[in-house]
C-alpha positions as YAML, in Angstrom:
chain: A
units: angstrom
residues:
- id: 1
  name: MET
  ca: [-15.08, 38.72, 61.98]
- id: 2
  name: SER
  ca: [-15.94, 38.99, 58.24]
- id: 3
  name: ALA
  ca: [-16.08, 35.95, 56.05]
- id: 4
  name: THR
  ca: [-14.37, 35.88, 53.08]
- id: 5
  name: PRO
  ca: [-17.09, 35.48, 49.91]
- id: 6
  name: ALA
  ca: [-17.04, 31.90, 48.39]
- id: 7
  name: THR
  ca: [-16.71, 33.44, 45.06]
- id: 8
  name: ALA
  ca: [-13.65, 35.47, 45.74]
- id: 9
  name: THR
  ca: [-10.40, 34.26, 44.43]
- id: 10
  name: SER
  ca: [-7.12, 35.29, 45.70]
- id: 11
  name: SER
  ca: [-6.88, 38.04, 42.94]
- id: 12
  name: GLY
  ca: [-10.09, 39.78, 44.07]
- id: 13
  name: ALA
  ca: [-12.04, 38.80, 40.57]
- id: 14
  name: ALA
  ca: [-15.27, 36.38, 40.87]
- id: 15
  name: PRO
  ca: [-14.67, 33.24, 39.50]
- id: 16
  name: VAL
  ca: [-16.60, 31.89, 36.64]
- id: 17
  name: PRO
  ca: [-19.70, 29.83, 37.90]
- id: 18
  name: ARG
  ca: [-19.47, 26.30, 37.19]
- id: 19
  name: SER
  ca: [-22.52, 26.02, 35.40]
- id: 20
  name: GLY
  ca: [-21.36, 28.89, 33.07]
- id: 21
  name: ALA
  ca: [-17.86, 27.04, 32.72]
- id: 22
  name: ARG
  ca: [-19.99, 23.80, 31.42]
- id: 23
  name: LEU
  ca: [-21.72, 26.16, 28.93]
- id: 24
  name: ILE
  ca: [-18.87, 27.74, 27.29]
- id: 25
  name: VAL
  ca: [-17.35, 24.07, 26.59]
- id: 26
  name: TYR
  ca: [-20.59, 22.96, 24.99]
- id: 27
  name: ILE
  ca: [-20.65, 25.95, 22.77]
- id: 28
  name: LEU
  ca: [-17.24, 25.04, 21.94]
- id: 29
  name: LEU
  ca: [-17.96, 21.29, 21.38]
- id: 30
  name: ALA
  ca: [-21.06, 22.25, 19.10]
- id: 31
  name: ILE
  ca: [-18.83, 24.45, 17.12]
- id: 32
  name: LEU
  ca: [-16.12, 22.15, 16.66]
- id: 33
  name: ALA
  ca: [-18.78, 19.34, 16.13]
- id: 34
  name: ALA
  ca: [-20.34, 21.19, 13.24]
- id: 35
  name: PHE
  ca: [-17.09, 22.05, 11.67]
- id: 36
  name: PHE
  ca: [-16.26, 18.36, 11.64]
- id: 37
  name: LEU
  ca: [-19.77, 17.62, 10.22]
- id: 38
  name: VAL
  ca: [-19.42, 20.00, 7.14]
- id: 39
  name: PRO
  ca: [-17.92, 17.28, 4.68]
- id: 40
  name: ILE
  ca: [-20.55, 15.01, 5.67]
- id: 41
  name: TYR
  ca: [-23.45, 17.67, 5.27]
- id: 42
  name: VAL
  ca: [-22.15, 18.67, 2.03]
- id: 43
  name: ALA
  ca: [-21.61, 15.02, 0.74]
- id: 44
  name: LEU
  ca: [-25.17, 14.34, 1.88]
- id: 45
  name: MET
  ca: [-26.77, 17.40, 0.30]
- id: 46
  name: THR
  ca: [-24.94, 16.23, -3.04]
- id: 47
  name: ALA
  ca: [-26.07, 12.31, -2.89]
- id: 48
  name: LEU
  ca: [-29.59, 13.70, -2.36]
- id: 49
  name: LYS
  ca: [-29.39, 15.69, -5.77]
- id: 50
  name: GLY
  ca: [-29.81, 14.65, -9.19]
- id: 51
  name: MET
  ca: [-26.73, 14.89, -11.66]
- id: 52
  name: GLY
  ca: [-28.67, 18.16, -13.48]
- id: 53
  name: GLU
  ca: [-29.30, 19.67, -9.87]
- id: 54
  name: VAL
  ca: [-25.71, 18.90, -9.08]
- id: 55
  name: THR
  ca: [-23.75, 21.29, -11.56]
- id: 56
  name: ARG
  ca: [-26.53, 24.02, -11.47]
- id: 57
  name: SER
  ca: [-26.65, 24.40, -7.60]
- id: 58
  name: SER
  ca: [-24.47, 25.32, -4.79]
- id: 59
  name: ILE
  ca: [-22.95, 22.78, -2.81]
- id: 60
  name: TRP
  ca: [-24.60, 24.29, 0.48]
- id: 61
  name: ALA
  ca: [-27.84, 24.16, -1.01]
- id: 62
  name: PRO
  ca: [-30.17, 21.75, 0.10]
- id: 63
  name: PRO
  ca: [-31.97, 19.73, -2.67]
- id: 64
  name: THR
  ca: [-35.09, 21.12, -4.25]
- id: 65
  name: ALA
  ca: [-36.22, 17.56, -5.40]
- id: 66
  name: PRO
  ca: [-34.42, 14.37, -2.89]
- id: 67
  name: THR
  ca: [-34.00, 11.41, -4.46]
- id: 68
  name: LEU
  ca: [-32.51, 8.18, -3.18]
- id: 69
  name: ALA
  ca: [-31.47, 6.89, -6.70]
- id: 70
  name: ASN
  ca: [-27.81, 7.70, -6.19]
- id: 71
  name: PHE
  ca: [-27.74, 5.58, -2.97]
- id: 72
  name: THR
  ca: [-29.48, 2.84, -5.20]
- id: 73
  name: GLY
  ca: [-27.13, 3.20, -7.84]
- id: 74
  name: ALA
  ca: [-23.98, 3.34, -5.74]
- id: 75
  name: TRP
  ca: [-25.12, 0.36, -3.98]
- id: 76
  name: GLU
  ca: [-25.70, -1.76, -6.89]
- id: 77
  name: GLN
  ca: [-22.29, -1.45, -7.88]
- id: 78
  name: LEU
  ca: [-20.33, -1.38, -4.15]
- id: 79
  name: LYS
  ca: [-21.99, -4.38, -3.02]
- id: 80
  name: GLY
  ca: [-19.72, -7.01, -4.17]
- id: 81
  name: GLY
  ca: [-16.88, -5.04, -2.83]
- id: 82
  name: PHE
  ca: [-18.81, -4.63, 0.38]
- id: 83
  name: LEU
  ca: [-19.22, -8.18, 0.87]
- id: 84
  name: ASN
  ca: [-15.44, -8.83, 0.11]
- id: 85
  name: SER
  ca: [-14.51, -6.04, 2.59]
- id: 86
  name: ALA
  ca: [-16.55, -7.98, 5.18]
- id: 87
  name: LEU
  ca: [-15.03, -11.39, 4.50]
- id: 88
  name: LEU
  ca: [-11.65, -9.24, 4.67]
- id: 89
  name: ALA
  ca: [-12.26, -7.36, 7.69]
- id: 90
  name: ILE
  ca: [-14.07, -9.75, 9.95]
- id: 91
  name: PRO
  ca: [-11.48, -12.51, 10.16]
- id: 92
  name: GLY
  ca: [-8.37, -10.09, 10.00]
- id: 93
  name: VAL
  ca: [-9.38, -8.30, 13.12]
- id: 94
  name: ALA
  ca: [-9.99, -11.84, 14.86]
- id: 95
  name: ILE
  ca: [-6.85, -12.83, 13.97]
- id: 96
  name: SER
  ca: [-4.75, -10.15, 14.62]
- id: 97
  name: SER
  ca: [-6.37, -9.53, 17.74]
- id: 98
  name: VAL
  ca: [-5.85, -12.84, 19.13]
- id: 99
  name: LEU
  ca: [-2.29, -13.13, 18.21]
- id: 100
  name: GLY
  ca: [-1.84, -9.72, 19.76]
- id: 101
  name: SER
  ca: [-3.57, -10.60, 23.13]
- id: 102
  name: LEU
  ca: [-1.20, -13.68, 23.01]
- id: 103
  name: ASN
  ca: [1.94, -11.54, 22.38]
- id: 104
  name: GLY
  ca: [0.64, -8.96, 25.02]
- id: 105
  name: TYR
  ca: [0.05, -11.77, 27.63]
- id: 106
  name: VAL
  ca: [3.73, -13.17, 27.01]
- id: 107
  name: LEU
  ca: [5.38, -9.94, 26.90]
- id: 108
  name: SER
  ca: [3.69, -8.53, 30.06]
- id: 109
  name: LYS
  ca: [3.08, -11.81, 32.30]
- id: 110
  name: TRP
  ca: [5.75, -14.45, 31.27]
- id: 111
  name: LYS
  ca: [8.81, -12.38, 30.37]
- id: 112
  name: PHE
  ca: [12.03, -14.01, 29.55]
- id: 113
  name: LYS
  ca: [15.43, -13.16, 28.25]
- id: 114
  name: GLY
  ca: [15.51, -10.76, 25.38]
- id: 115
  name: SER
  ca: [11.60, -10.30, 25.51]
- id: 116
  name: ASN
  ca: [11.84, -6.37, 25.81]
- id: 117
  name: VAL
  ca: [14.34, -6.91, 22.52]
- id: 118
  name: LEU
  ca: [11.57, -9.07, 20.94]
- id: 119
  name: PHE
  ca: [8.76, -6.31, 21.81]
- id: 120
  name: THR
  ca: [10.80, -3.93, 20.41]
- id: 121
  name: LEU
  ca: [11.46, -5.47, 17.12]
- id: 122
  name: ILE
  ca: [7.88, -6.43, 16.90]
- id: 123
  name: LEU
  ca: [7.08, -2.48, 17.49]
- id: 124
  name: PHE
  ca: [9.35, -1.61, 14.80]
- id: 125
  name: GLY
  ca: [6.89, -3.07, 12.13]
- id: 126
  name: MET
  ca: [4.68, -0.30, 12.86]
- id: 127
  name: PHE
  ca: [7.29, 2.06, 10.92]
- id: 128
  name: ILE
  ca: [7.64, 0.31, 8.07]
- id: 129
  name: PRO
  ca: [5.92, 1.94, 4.88]
- id: 130
  name: TYR
  ca: [3.83, 0.02, 2.95]
- id: 131
  name: GLN
  ca: [5.29, 1.36, -0.22]
- id: 132
  name: SER
  ca: [8.82, 0.18, 0.48]
- id: 133
  name: ILE
  ca: [7.82, -3.74, 0.67]
- id: 134
  name: LEU
  ca: [5.13, -3.64, -2.19]
- id: 135
  name: ILE
  ca: [7.25, -5.55, -4.20]
- id: 136
  name: PRO
  ca: [8.75, -8.51, -2.36]
- id: 137
  name: LEU
  ca: [5.07, -8.80, -0.84]
- id: 138
  name: VAL
  ca: [3.67, -9.19, -4.44]
- id: 139
  name: GLN
  ca: [6.60, -11.88, -5.00]
- id: 140
  name: PHE
  ca: [5.67, -13.67, -1.71]
- id: 141
  name: LEU
  ca: [2.09, -14.03, -2.59]
- id: 142
  name: GLN
  ca: [2.75, -14.99, -5.81]
- id: 143
  name: THR
  ca: [5.18, -17.54, -4.38]
- id: 144
  name: VAL
  ca: [2.56, -19.10, -2.13]
- id: 145
  name: GLN
  ca: [-0.28, -18.68, -4.67]
- id: 146
  name: LEU
  ca: [-2.08, -16.05, -2.78]
- id: 147
  name: PHE
  ca: [-1.97, -13.10, -4.95]
- id: 148
  name: GLY
  ca: [-5.14, -11.75, -6.05]
- id: 149
  name: THR
  ca: [-7.02, -13.36, -3.17]
- id: 150
  name: VAL
  ca: [-8.80, -12.31, -0.03]
- id: 151
  name: PRO
  ca: [-6.86, -15.02, 1.64]
- id: 152
  name: GLY
  ca: [-3.77, -13.16, 0.55]
- id: 153
  name: LEU
  ca: [-4.98, -9.80, 1.91]
- id: 154
  name: ILE
  ca: [-6.18, -11.24, 5.04]
- id: 155
  name: LEU
  ca: [-2.54, -12.64, 5.77]
- id: 156
  name: VAL
  ca: [-0.91, -8.77, 5.08]
- id: 157
  name: HIS
  ca: [-3.43, -7.06, 7.20]
- id: 158
  name: VAL
  ca: [-3.03, -9.75, 10.20]
- id: 159
  name: ILE
  ca: [0.89, -9.24, 9.95]
- id: 160
  name: TYR
  ca: [0.60, -5.79, 9.92]
- id: 161
  name: GLY
  ca: [-1.69, -5.68, 12.77]
- id: 162
  name: ILE
  ca: [0.33, -7.72, 14.92]
- id: 163
  name: PRO
  ca: [2.81, -4.57, 16.19]
- id: 164
  name: ILE
  ca: [-0.07, -2.13, 16.99]
- id: 165
  name: THR
  ca: [-2.44, -5.13, 18.42]
- id: 166
  name: THR
  ca: [0.71, -6.22, 20.54]
- id: 167
  name: LEU
  ca: [1.35, -2.64, 21.98]
- id: 168
  name: ILE
  ca: [-2.40, -2.54, 23.05]
- id: 169
  name: PHE
  ca: [-2.87, -5.74, 24.93]
- id: 170
  name: ARG
  ca: [0.99, -5.59, 26.50]
- id: 171
  name: ASN
  ca: [-0.05, -2.00, 27.93]
- id: 172
  name: TYR
  ca: [-3.58, -3.37, 29.10]
- id: 173
  name: TYR
  ca: [-1.74, -6.55, 30.67]
- id: 174
  name: ALA
  ca: [0.63, -4.55, 32.50]
- id: 175
  name: GLY
  ca: [-2.18, -3.11, 34.55]
- id: 176
  name: VAL
  ca: [-3.57, -6.61, 35.73]
- id: 177
  name: PRO
  ca: [-2.12, -7.34, 39.02]
- id: 178
  name: ASN
  ca: [0.39, -10.10, 39.18]
- id: 179
  name: GLU
  ca: [-0.96, -11.59, 42.10]
- id: 180
  name: LEU
  ca: [-3.99, -13.15, 39.63]
- id: 181
  name: ILE
  ca: [-1.26, -14.92, 37.47]
- id: 182
  name: GLU
  ca: [0.51, -16.24, 40.86]
- id: 183
  name: SER
  ca: [-2.94, -17.48, 42.10]
- id: 184
  name: GLY
  ca: [-3.49, -19.22, 39.05]
- id: 185
  name: THR
  ca: [-0.30, -20.57, 38.94]
- id: 186
  name: ILE
  ca: [-0.37, -22.00, 42.78]
- id: 187
  name: ASP
  ca: [-3.94, -23.33, 41.45]
- id: 188
  name: GLY
  ca: [-2.15, -25.58, 38.99]
- id: 189
  name: ALA
  ca: [-3.27, -23.57, 35.98]
- id: 190
  name: GLY
  ca: [-0.84, -23.76, 33.22]
- id: 191
  name: PHE
  ca: [0.28, -21.26, 30.58]
- id: 192
  name: PHE
  ca: [-3.30, -21.30, 28.57]
- id: 193
  name: GLY
  ca: [-5.36, -22.20, 31.84]
- id: 194
  name: ILE
  ca: [-4.23, -18.68, 33.05]
- id: 195
  name: TYR
  ca: [-4.98, -17.16, 29.62]
- id: 196
  name: LYS
  ca: [-8.42, -18.30, 29.50]
- id: 197
  name: ASP
  ca: [-9.40, -18.21, 32.44]
- id: 198
  name: ILE
  ca: [-7.95, -15.17, 34.38]
- id: 199
  name: VAL
  ca: [-6.81, -13.03, 31.58]
- id: 200
  name: LEU
  ca: [-9.17, -13.59, 28.92]
- id: 201
  name: PRO
  ca: [-12.18, -12.74, 31.16]
- id: 202
  name: VAL
  ca: [-10.77, -9.07, 31.70]
- id: 203
  name: SER
  ca: [-9.51, -8.21, 28.51]
- id: 204
  name: VAL
  ca: [-12.79, -6.96, 27.11]
- id: 205
  name: PRO
  ca: [-11.89, -3.43, 26.64]
- id: 206
  name: ALA
  ca: [-8.49, -4.13, 25.20]
- id: 207
  name: PHE
  ca: [-10.44, -6.33, 22.73]
- id: 208
  name: VAL
  ca: [-12.96, -3.34, 21.89]
- id: 209
  name: VAL
  ca: [-9.99, -0.90, 21.13]
- id: 210
  name: VAL
  ca: [-8.15, -3.48, 18.99]
- id: 211
  name: LEU
  ca: [-11.15, -4.44, 17.16]
- id: 212
  name: ILE
  ca: [-12.12, -0.66, 16.26]
- id: 213
  name: TRP
  ca: [-8.48, 0.27, 15.40]
- id: 214
  name: GLN
  ca: [-7.79, -3.00, 12.94]
- id: 215
  name: PHE
  ca: [-11.42, -2.84, 11.67]
- id: 216
  name: THR
  ca: [-11.02, 0.95, 10.49]
- id: 217
  name: ALA
  ca: [-7.95, 0.47, 9.04]
- id: 218
  name: ILE
  ca: [-8.65, -2.99, 7.21]
- id: 219
  name: TRP
  ca: [-11.94, -1.41, 6.03]
- id: 220
  name: ASN
  ca: [-10.51, 2.13, 4.72]
- id: 221
  name: GLU
  ca: [-7.06, 0.43, 3.55]
- id: 222
  name: PHE
  ca: [-6.63, 1.17, -0.43]
- id: 223
  name: LEU
  ca: [-3.18, 0.63, -1.54]
- id: 224
  name: PHE
  ca: [-2.56, -3.22, -0.37]
- id: 225
  name: ALA
  ca: [-6.39, -3.47, -2.05]
- id: 226
  name: VAL
  ca: [-5.45, -1.97, -5.32]
- id: 227
  name: THR
  ca: [-1.71, -3.66, -5.77]
- id: 228
  name: LEU
  ca: [-2.20, -7.03, -4.32]
- id: 229
  name: ASN
  ca: [-5.51, -8.33, -5.59]
- id: 230
  name: SER
  ca: [-5.95, -8.03, -9.55]
- id: 231
  name: ASN
  ca: [-9.06, -9.49, -9.42]
- id: 232
  name: PRO
  ca: [-12.20, -7.23, -9.58]
- id: 233
  name: ALA
  ca: [-14.49, -9.85, -8.55]
- id: 234
  name: VAL
  ca: [-12.79, -9.97, -4.97]
- id: 235
  name: GLN
  ca: [-11.42, -6.50, -4.89]
- id: 236
  name: PRO
  ca: [-12.55, -4.52, -1.59]
- id: 237
  name: ILE
  ca: [-14.98, -1.54, -1.48]
- id: 238
  name: THR
  ca: [-12.52, 0.86, -1.15]
- id: 239
  name: VAL
  ca: [-11.12, -0.13, -4.65]
- id: 240
  name: ALA
  ca: [-15.24, -0.41, -6.31]
- id: 241
  name: LEU
  ca: [-15.74, 3.22, -4.77]
- id: 242
  name: ALA
  ca: [-12.38, 4.43, -6.66]
- id: 243
  name: GLY
  ca: [-14.24, 3.00, -9.97]
- id: 244
  name: ILE
  ca: [-17.66, 4.68, -9.72]
- id: 245
  name: GLY
  ca: [-19.20, 7.94, -11.16]
- id: 246
  name: SER
  ca: [-16.59, 8.68, -13.56]
- id: 247
  name: SER
  ca: [-17.31, 8.37, -17.63]
- id: 248
  name: GLN
  ca: [-17.12, 9.95, -21.04]
- id: 249
  name: ALA
  ca: [-20.26, 11.68, -19.97]
- id: 250
  name: GLY
  ca: [-18.64, 13.55, -16.71]
- id: 251
  name: THR
  ca: [-18.29, 12.79, -13.71]
- id: 252
  name: ASP
  ca: [-21.47, 12.09, -11.41]
- id: 253
  name: TYR
  ca: [-20.74, 13.78, -8.08]
- id: 254
  name: GLY
  ca: [-24.24, 12.66, -6.41]
- id: 255
  name: LEU
  ca: [-23.04, 8.62, -7.18]
- id: 256
  name: GLN
  ca: [-19.74, 9.30, -6.05]
- id: 257
  name: MET
  ca: [-20.73, 11.08, -2.61]
- id: 258
  name: ALA
  ca: [-23.61, 8.30, -1.84]
- id: 259
  name: GLY
  ca: [-20.77, 5.81, -2.50]
- id: 260
  name: SER
  ca: [-18.93, 7.20, -0.35]
- id: 261
  name: LEU
  ca: [-21.34, 7.43, 2.57]
- id: 262
  name: LEU
  ca: [-22.21, 3.77, 2.15]
- id: 263
  name: THR
  ca: [-18.28, 3.03, 2.19]
- id: 264
  name: ALA
  ca: [-18.03, 4.73, 5.67]
- id: 265
  name: LEU
  ca: [-21.36, 3.68, 7.02]
- id: 266
  name: PRO
  ca: [-19.67, 0.41, 8.94]
- id: 267
  name: THR
  ca: [-16.74, 2.19, 10.48]
- id: 268
  name: LEU
  ca: [-19.31, 5.35, 11.54]
- id: 269
  name: LEU
  ca: [-21.55, 2.87, 13.28]
- id: 270
  name: VAL
  ca: [-18.53, 0.85, 15.04]
- id: 271
  name: TYR
  ca: [-17.49, 4.07, 16.60]
- id: 272
  name: ILE
  ca: [-21.19, 5.03, 17.83]
- id: 273
  name: PHE
  ca: [-21.60, 2.04, 19.22]
- id: 274
  name: LEU
  ca: [-18.49, 1.08, 20.84]
- id: 275
  name: SER
  ca: [-16.81, 4.44, 21.49]
- id: 276
  name: ARG
  ca: [-17.03, 4.41, 25.18]
- id: 277
  name: TYR
  ca: [-15.79, 1.67, 25.46]
- id: 278
  name: PHE
  ca: [-12.92, 2.60, 23.04]
- id: 279
  name: ILE
  ca: [-12.06, 5.37, 25.41]
- id: 280
  name: ARG
  ca: [-12.01, 3.28, 28.53]
- id: 281
  name: GLY
  ca: [-10.06, 0.57, 27.02]
- id: 282
  name: LEU
  ca: [-7.15, 3.12, 25.85]
- id: 283
  name: LEU
  ca: [-7.38, 4.98, 29.26]
- id: 284
  name: ALA
  ca: [-6.96, 1.39, 31.18]
- id: 285
  name: GLY
  ca: [-3.73, 0.76, 29.20]
- id: 286
  name: SER
  ca: [-2.24, 4.40, 29.83]
- id: 287
  name: VAL
  ca: [-1.56, 3.63, 33.49]
- id: 288
  name: LYS
  ca: [1.39, 1.45, 32.85]
- id: 289
  name: GLY
  ca: [3.29, 0.26, 30.09]
...
């Protein structure tokens, strides 16, 4: 009795070996990675060139005499904005994460009449364009004397971050077995006791997702930063970046590219070190919801 070859398919054609298929995938990923890294390459090559070489050479050519002067010059102009962005992003991420976690906990494990309607109304905040509420937002911040201050920007980012953080945590907590909540209730734990001892310890993946999402959104945000903060001394780094490298003598593209790389560095490092937890947290919250 003749055996069917292991490499044959129903159509008679031999399948691609697993090693060959994996090689093709790696080649495609390398091509895509190179495509997406082209802007970073151009920015880095430009940042390492002097102003004269930038205007004379091609953007693709590496510098003939690499210099770090653009980076030091950009840092001198951006270090104040860097500190302001840190003072803005860290508390903004922390507060919106905690509030989103509590909202998700309530809306997934302590449902009440109208909870689904409330959840829908919270999500509606994700679709309100920033531009449509700028005037009343400015008036409100002026009324509470927070216009032109870092705490005022923190308040705005926390409020705008609650819808997405609530969505992420609610979907994540929907996958937490209800038996854990019931066991805590049987043991006499209350609302905050269950949250602190049972829910919070298993929330690390969701917190990482929210941390990356909110930190990136707050750090890179420009519209609120430029319209709600008229004081240059407390403006975030994105506003400071928009003002460097331009003068009556011309545009210093090397300085601008160095500044853009320094501005993007914190979010890049966050993604590099937390990317595996980011994907894990997203997948954990996609099973139920």
